């Protein structure tokens, strides 16, 4: 059963008790990411996530890692544009030890200057690695266009020059503003009762998390669009096309997911069948929807060879136009519904997936994720709704297009014009 508690400080606890399991997954969700940063501190959220595990007055970085492993736990963290998540999974008998350790790390890390210097080298290597990943570059260039004028246009890793100059004071200032109770959700799934987690939160988190603070200020709705490119001597080229659509937890999210599934998810989707199976133009093509507090995108992603770029772009444009004008078939709608319901239910069988879904939802909405309600939303989607969605949102004048690849592959091809006119 899913339960929640909102403490007087603003901290929120969400639990999904599963007595039939012998493990527990716990995550601390903080509203901190590149979507809250400025050009001067871009990258500080990701930097903070990295250095959070680099020691406290009580434990060295090695001791932190060793303790989690001594308890048989797996732990990690990640940063996105509007959230940073720290999590662990352990056997139920070691939950309290792991929870106490994670709370100690998050709110009592020392951020030693020597450790920060070591970690900034690691992050610099991560940035360098991204420079060799055309997919990642393409996502970043697309965001640069689509979210123009907002902090969401900035990369999560930030520029190298920022990473090289962040200090302990910078991290302390940032965590002091962002890692506050009103901007934090603790999400738990597994063999633990809600009342027990309330006790552990009061014991290990409440004394150290600090004053309530203020909620993070999310980026406003963007009025982006346009074309961005990154030219480099990669073997293949990447093309991304995106239309601004729905923010997180919009009432039409289920409609969008049905459209995305039919158009570009799986081997039966239209784009896969036309571009790969029928025309042999690409190795990979898919759609993906991203959603933030006040923004969202319906994205189409293509990986192909330079010689097939123009033909692949034409095919994507033509199929998008067919979808905008004709909508989905009844057969597509039926298949999408059962696949989306199956995917949702399968994911919730995994404690980590459950913990993440509930934590992110609570962070954005301060509410509880309702699986049954979401299943009903999927089931209630109609062909008329999908047709209206496609007509309303696949508007050429608001499209964003990104290209990553060799400059000579792009020569003579007006990619943006193919989709914007």
XYZ file of C-alpha atoms in Angstrom:
421
model
C 0.000 0.000 0.000
C 1.249 3.464 -0.916
C 1.339 5.996 1.906
C 2.829 9.444 2.360
C 3.723 11.850 5.129
C 4.371 15.564 4.743
C 6.446 16.732 7.689
C 6.090 20.227 9.125
C 9.477 21.128 7.623
C 8.185 20.455 4.105
C 10.016 17.148 3.711
C 7.867 14.456 2.078
C 8.062 10.690 2.619
C 6.437 8.202 0.230
C 6.406 4.456 0.849
C 5.137 1.398 -0.979
C 5.187 -1.492 1.466
C 5.830 -4.902 -0.133
C 5.910 -7.503 2.696
C 6.416 -10.329 0.202
C 9.926 -9.080 -0.636
C 13.142 -9.256 1.386
C 14.688 -6.034 0.104
C 14.147 -2.292 0.285
C 14.962 0.479 -2.179
C 15.326 4.021 -0.880
C 15.863 7.249 -2.791
C 16.349 10.867 -1.810
C 14.990 13.135 -4.549
C 16.152 16.750 -4.525
C 14.851 19.467 -6.835
C 18.308 20.362 -8.109
C 19.574 20.177 -11.677
C 20.782 22.220 -14.620
C 17.265 23.640 -15.017
C 17.872 25.720 -11.881
C 21.386 26.886 -12.761
C 22.858 30.049 -14.243
C 25.604 30.297 -16.866
C 28.050 30.977 -14.019
C 27.211 27.867 -12.003
C 26.051 25.530 -14.789
C 27.196 22.050 -13.800
C 27.076 22.622 -10.027
C 24.197 20.142 -9.503
C 26.104 17.328 -11.183
C 29.345 18.361 -9.489
C 27.612 18.264 -6.100
C 26.229 14.800 -6.786
C 29.745 13.521 -7.500
C 31.444 15.049 -4.479
C 28.672 14.072 -2.073
C 30.258 10.649 -1.633
C 33.773 11.993 -1.052
C 33.909 11.863 2.696
C 32.551 13.212 5.959
C 34.220 14.008 9.267
C 33.392 10.446 10.252
C 34.089 8.435 7.095
C 36.577 8.569 4.233
C 35.393 7.979 0.638
C 36.736 4.416 0.854
C 34.940 3.782 4.131
C 31.649 4.997 2.674
C 31.910 2.592 -0.251
C 33.075 -0.232 1.997
C 30.222 0.250 4.472
C 27.556 0.057 1.782
C 29.196 -3.089 0.440
C 29.590 -4.539 3.948
C 25.817 -4.179 4.252
C 25.305 -5.925 0.911
C 23.851 -2.764 -0.610
C 24.011 -1.191 -4.036
C 24.148 2.594 -4.108
C 24.428 5.292 -6.725
C 23.161 8.692 -7.819
C 22.222 10.611 -10.947
C 21.486 14.169 -11.995
C 18.910 15.331 -14.530
C 17.748 18.769 -15.603
C 15.313 19.203 -12.708
C 16.259 16.575 -10.136
C 19.152 14.872 -8.391
C 18.531 11.422 -6.976
C 20.617 9.455 -4.454
C 19.541 5.885 -3.865
C 20.411 2.493 -2.452
C 18.963 -1.006 -2.461
C 19.623 -3.403 0.387
C 18.254 -6.459 2.147
C 15.574 -5.554 4.654
C 17.629 -6.437 7.731
C 20.196 -3.740 6.893
C 17.762 -0.969 5.969
C 18.351 1.168 9.041
C 22.147 1.028 8.716
C 22.036 2.003 5.044
C 19.433 4.724 5.624
C 21.487 6.242 8.440
C 24.601 6.185 6.257
C 22.884 7.850 3.288
C 21.411 10.581 5.500
C 24.830 11.171 7.069
C 26.442 11.530 3.638
C 23.791 13.865 2.217
C 23.741 16.302 5.094
C 27.176 16.015 6.687
C 29.615 15.643 3.799
C 32.749 17.694 4.399
C 33.587 18.530 0.744
C 37.309 18.455 1.399
C 39.251 20.569 -1.098
C 41.655 17.765 -2.021
C 38.768 15.386 -2.704
C 37.034 18.019 -4.819
C 40.197 18.433 -6.884
C 40.348 14.684 -7.499
C 36.703 14.493 -8.498
C 36.805 17.475 -10.821
C 39.342 15.502 -12.883
C 36.889 12.610 -13.054
C 34.065 14.903 -14.186
C 36.321 16.508 -16.785
C 36.941 13.037 -18.204
C 33.179 12.464 -18.233
C 32.722 15.654 -20.248
C 35.455 14.522 -22.637
C 33.726 11.163 -22.988
C 30.476 12.855 -24.004
C 32.382 14.606 -26.770
C 32.808 11.150 -28.322
C 29.129 10.215 -27.916
C 27.120 11.628 -30.828
C 23.796 10.562 -29.272
C 24.456 12.597 -26.124
C 25.638 15.593 -28.115
C 22.501 15.453 -30.243
C 20.260 15.466 -27.153
C 22.114 18.497 -25.810
C 21.920 20.399 -29.107
C 18.213 19.655 -29.351
C 17.615 20.992 -25.826
C 19.628 24.089 -26.757
C 17.039 24.837 -29.452
C 13.841 23.607 -27.852
C 14.369 25.257 -24.467
C 15.972 28.443 -25.741
C 15.754 31.255 -23.231
C 15.436 28.980 -20.189
C 17.900 27.126 -17.960
C 16.725 23.808 -19.461
C 18.785 24.692 -22.541
C 21.964 24.188 -20.517
C 23.786 20.868 -20.308
C 23.696 18.792 -17.151
C 27.472 18.397 -16.974
C 28.166 22.078 -17.569
C 31.275 23.513 -19.257
C 34.728 22.330 -18.234
C 35.763 25.809 -17.112
C 32.996 25.842 -14.516
C 33.886 22.408 -13.190
C 37.513 23.432 -12.834
C 36.696 26.406 -10.613
C 33.903 25.137 -8.335
C 34.966 25.339 -4.694
C 33.779 23.964 -1.377
C 32.021 27.267 -0.698
C 30.179 26.983 -4.024
C 28.918 23.523 -3.105
C 27.930 24.554 0.417
C 26.077 27.579 -0.914
C 24.222 25.441 -3.460
C 23.265 22.660 -1.056
C 22.237 25.259 1.513
C 19.742 26.676 -0.979
C 18.586 23.515 -2.742
C 19.000 20.559 -0.366
C 16.253 21.777 1.947
C 13.231 19.892 3.325
C 10.665 21.604 1.121
C 12.666 20.603 -1.944
C 13.237 16.963 -0.952
C 11.279 13.712 -1.217
C 12.274 10.376 0.326
C 10.803 7.472 -1.644
C 10.843 3.890 -0.349
C 9.663 0.595 -1.844
C 10.035 -2.841 -0.332
C 9.690 -4.768 2.892
C 9.284 -1.897 5.322
C 6.244 -0.280 6.914
C 5.384 3.384 6.546
C 5.422 4.008 10.291
C 8.903 2.494 10.527
C 10.159 4.826 7.804
C 8.624 7.789 9.601
C 10.613 6.801 12.688
C 13.858 6.452 10.738
C 13.295 9.790 9.017
C 12.698 11.536 12.321
C 15.765 9.869 13.806
C 18.341 10.256 11.029
C 17.142 12.995 8.633
C 15.165 15.556 10.630
C 18.083 16.501 12.942
C 20.480 17.231 10.074
C 18.470 18.358 7.042
C 18.230 21.963 8.195
C 15.602 24.693 7.923
C 12.574 24.363 5.626
C 13.945 26.690 2.937
C 12.139 27.640 -0.261
C 10.937 25.456 -3.110
C 13.010 25.509 -6.283
C 11.935 27.925 -9.025
C 11.289 25.852 -12.148
C 12.001 27.097 -15.655
C 8.966 28.685 -17.343
C 7.431 27.331 -20.520
C 9.946 27.766 -23.335
C 9.271 29.365 -26.706
C 12.101 27.612 -28.496
C 12.582 26.166 -31.935
C 15.261 26.384 -34.583
C 18.287 24.456 -35.768
C 21.538 23.488 -34.061
C 24.439 21.423 -35.320
C 27.686 19.912 -34.110
C 30.083 18.954 -36.861
C 32.654 16.268 -36.156
C 34.172 13.351 -38.032
C 31.844 10.641 -36.703
C 31.205 7.559 -38.825
C 27.441 8.065 -38.791
C 25.152 11.043 -38.425
C 22.473 11.765 -35.833
C 19.296 13.685 -36.499
C 16.801 14.772 -33.855
C 13.466 16.476 -34.451
C 11.234 17.660 -31.620
C 7.933 19.419 -31.081
C 6.973 21.192 -27.821
C 4.147 19.261 -26.202
C 3.149 18.458 -22.613
C 4.650 19.212 -19.194
C 4.927 16.567 -16.497
C 1.666 14.890 -15.409
C -0.479 16.627 -18.011
C -3.993 15.232 -18.448
C -3.131 14.260 -22.038
C 0.085 12.410 -21.153
C -1.526 9.037 -21.837
C -2.630 10.267 -25.274
C 0.913 11.388 -26.048
C 2.337 8.060 -24.920
C -0.052 6.168 -27.183
C 0.961 8.325 -30.152
C 4.662 7.896 -29.349
C 4.350 4.125 -29.089
C 2.577 3.773 -32.426
C 4.845 6.211 -34.217
C 8.289 5.258 -32.984
C 8.479 2.694 -30.165
C 9.207 -0.910 -30.975
C 9.560 -2.899 -34.164
C 5.920 -2.511 -35.178
C 6.012 1.290 -35.079
C 5.510 3.309 -38.238
C 8.949 4.894 -38.304
C 10.758 1.602 -37.710
C 8.735 -0.192 -40.350
C 9.121 2.518 -43.008
C 12.667 3.775 -42.438
C 14.345 0.495 -41.516
C 12.258 -2.434 -42.710
C 10.846 -1.028 -45.951
C 13.457 1.487 -47.081
C 16.596 0.307 -45.285
C 17.662 3.877 -44.544
C 18.583 3.614 -40.863
C 19.845 1.281 -38.216
C 18.001 3.036 -35.422
C 14.954 5.298 -35.291
C 12.680 5.934 -32.325
C 10.515 8.466 -30.544
C 10.778 9.580 -26.911
C 8.787 12.052 -24.851
C 10.507 14.138 -22.188
C 8.554 16.052 -19.570
C 9.556 18.675 -17.023
C 7.578 20.799 -14.594
C 6.511 23.381 -17.182
C 7.882 21.952 -20.436
C 7.779 18.866 -22.596
C 8.961 17.529 -25.936
C 7.908 14.866 -28.415
C 11.234 13.822 -29.947
C 12.153 11.771 -33.015
C 15.699 10.398 -33.153
C 17.493 8.952 -36.170
C 20.911 7.336 -36.539
C 21.987 6.785 -40.139
C 24.805 7.146 -42.650
C 25.640 10.440 -44.294
C 24.549 9.212 -47.711
C 21.078 8.366 -46.375
C 20.589 11.531 -44.317
C 18.418 13.464 -46.790
C 16.256 10.459 -47.646
C 15.813 9.541 -43.971
C 14.846 13.112 -43.102
C 12.336 13.162 -45.955
C 10.829 9.899 -44.739
C 10.491 11.178 -41.163
C 8.880 14.385 -42.434
C 6.455 12.502 -44.662
C 5.431 10.063 -41.930
C 4.980 12.903 -39.446
C 2.743 14.713 -41.900
C 0.691 11.558 -42.494
C 0.282 11.174 -38.759
C -0.691 14.828 -38.330
C -3.354 14.571 -41.009
C -4.622 11.024 -40.515
C -4.030 10.066 -36.893
C -3.853 6.437 -35.754
C -5.748 3.331 -36.783
C -7.933 1.388 -34.391
C -5.520 -1.527 -34.584
C -2.587 0.694 -33.607
C -4.558 2.153 -30.726
C -5.440 -1.266 -29.328
C -1.853 -2.524 -29.573
C -0.462 0.626 -27.943
C -2.806 0.395 -24.981
C -1.907 -3.178 -24.065
C 1.817 -2.522 -24.542
C 1.787 0.627 -22.407
C -0.186 -1.068 -19.638
C 2.157 -4.059 -19.716
C 5.235 -1.837 -19.600
C 3.888 0.088 -16.617
C 2.962 -2.999 -14.636
C 6.211 -4.813 -15.464
C 8.275 -1.828 -14.293
C 6.421 -1.632 -10.978
C 7.440 -5.202 -10.186
C 10.979 -3.858 -9.773
C 11.615 -2.061 -6.483
C 14.079 0.436 -7.966
C 11.677 1.392 -10.760
C 8.835 1.760 -8.265
C 10.914 3.891 -5.940
C 11.966 6.156 -8.818
C 8.455 6.545 -10.240
C 6.932 7.461 -6.883
C 9.807 9.733 -5.869
C 9.891 11.748 -9.078
C 6.115 12.111 -9.116
C 6.032 13.335 -5.520
C 8.886 15.793 -6.166
C 7.060 17.399 -9.098
C 3.485 17.264 -7.808
C 3.699 16.722 -4.017
C 1.134 13.978 -4.628
C 0.967 10.183 -4.826
C 1.478 8.176 -7.993
C -1.755 6.287 -8.681
C -1.135 3.232 -10.854
C -4.811 2.315 -11.236
C -5.705 5.844 -12.307
C -2.941 5.808 -14.907
C -4.071 2.466 -16.280
C -7.579 3.886 -16.659
C -6.182 6.936 -18.442
C -4.431 4.694 -20.964
C -7.531 2.580 -21.493
C -9.720 5.639 -22.047
C -7.623 7.118 -24.890
C -9.624 7.435 -28.107
C -8.668 7.758 -31.769
C -10.237 11.203 -31.773
C -7.944 12.319 -28.945
C -4.830 11.049 -30.704
C -5.861 12.741 -33.946
C -6.438 16.036 -32.161
C -3.098 15.719 -30.350
C -1.230 15.220 -33.635
C -2.990 18.161 -35.302
C -2.357 20.453 -32.359
C 1.244 19.681 -31.502
C 3.053 18.605 -34.682
C 3.273 22.203 -35.869
C 6.139 22.960 -38.304
C 6.575 26.519 -37.056
C 7.598 25.383 -33.552
C 9.872 22.506 -34.478
C 13.454 22.091 -33.226
C 16.037 20.186 -35.275
C 19.534 19.063 -34.286
C 22.286 17.483 -36.380
C 25.515 15.801 -35.306
C 27.993 14.457 -37.842
C 30.393 15.309 -40.629
C 30.059 18.723 -42.215
C 30.155 17.373 -45.768
C 27.171 15.087 -45.039
C 25.095 18.144 -44.227
C 26.251 20.170 -47.225
C 23.393 20.999 -49.581
C 20.709 19.647 -47.231
C 18.342 22.084 -45.538
C 17.354 19.889 -42.620
C 15.492 22.582 -40.760
C 13.594 23.621 -43.844
C 12.330 20.075 -44.345
C 10.448 20.213 -41.052
C 9.705 23.910 -40.526
C 8.009 24.753 -43.827
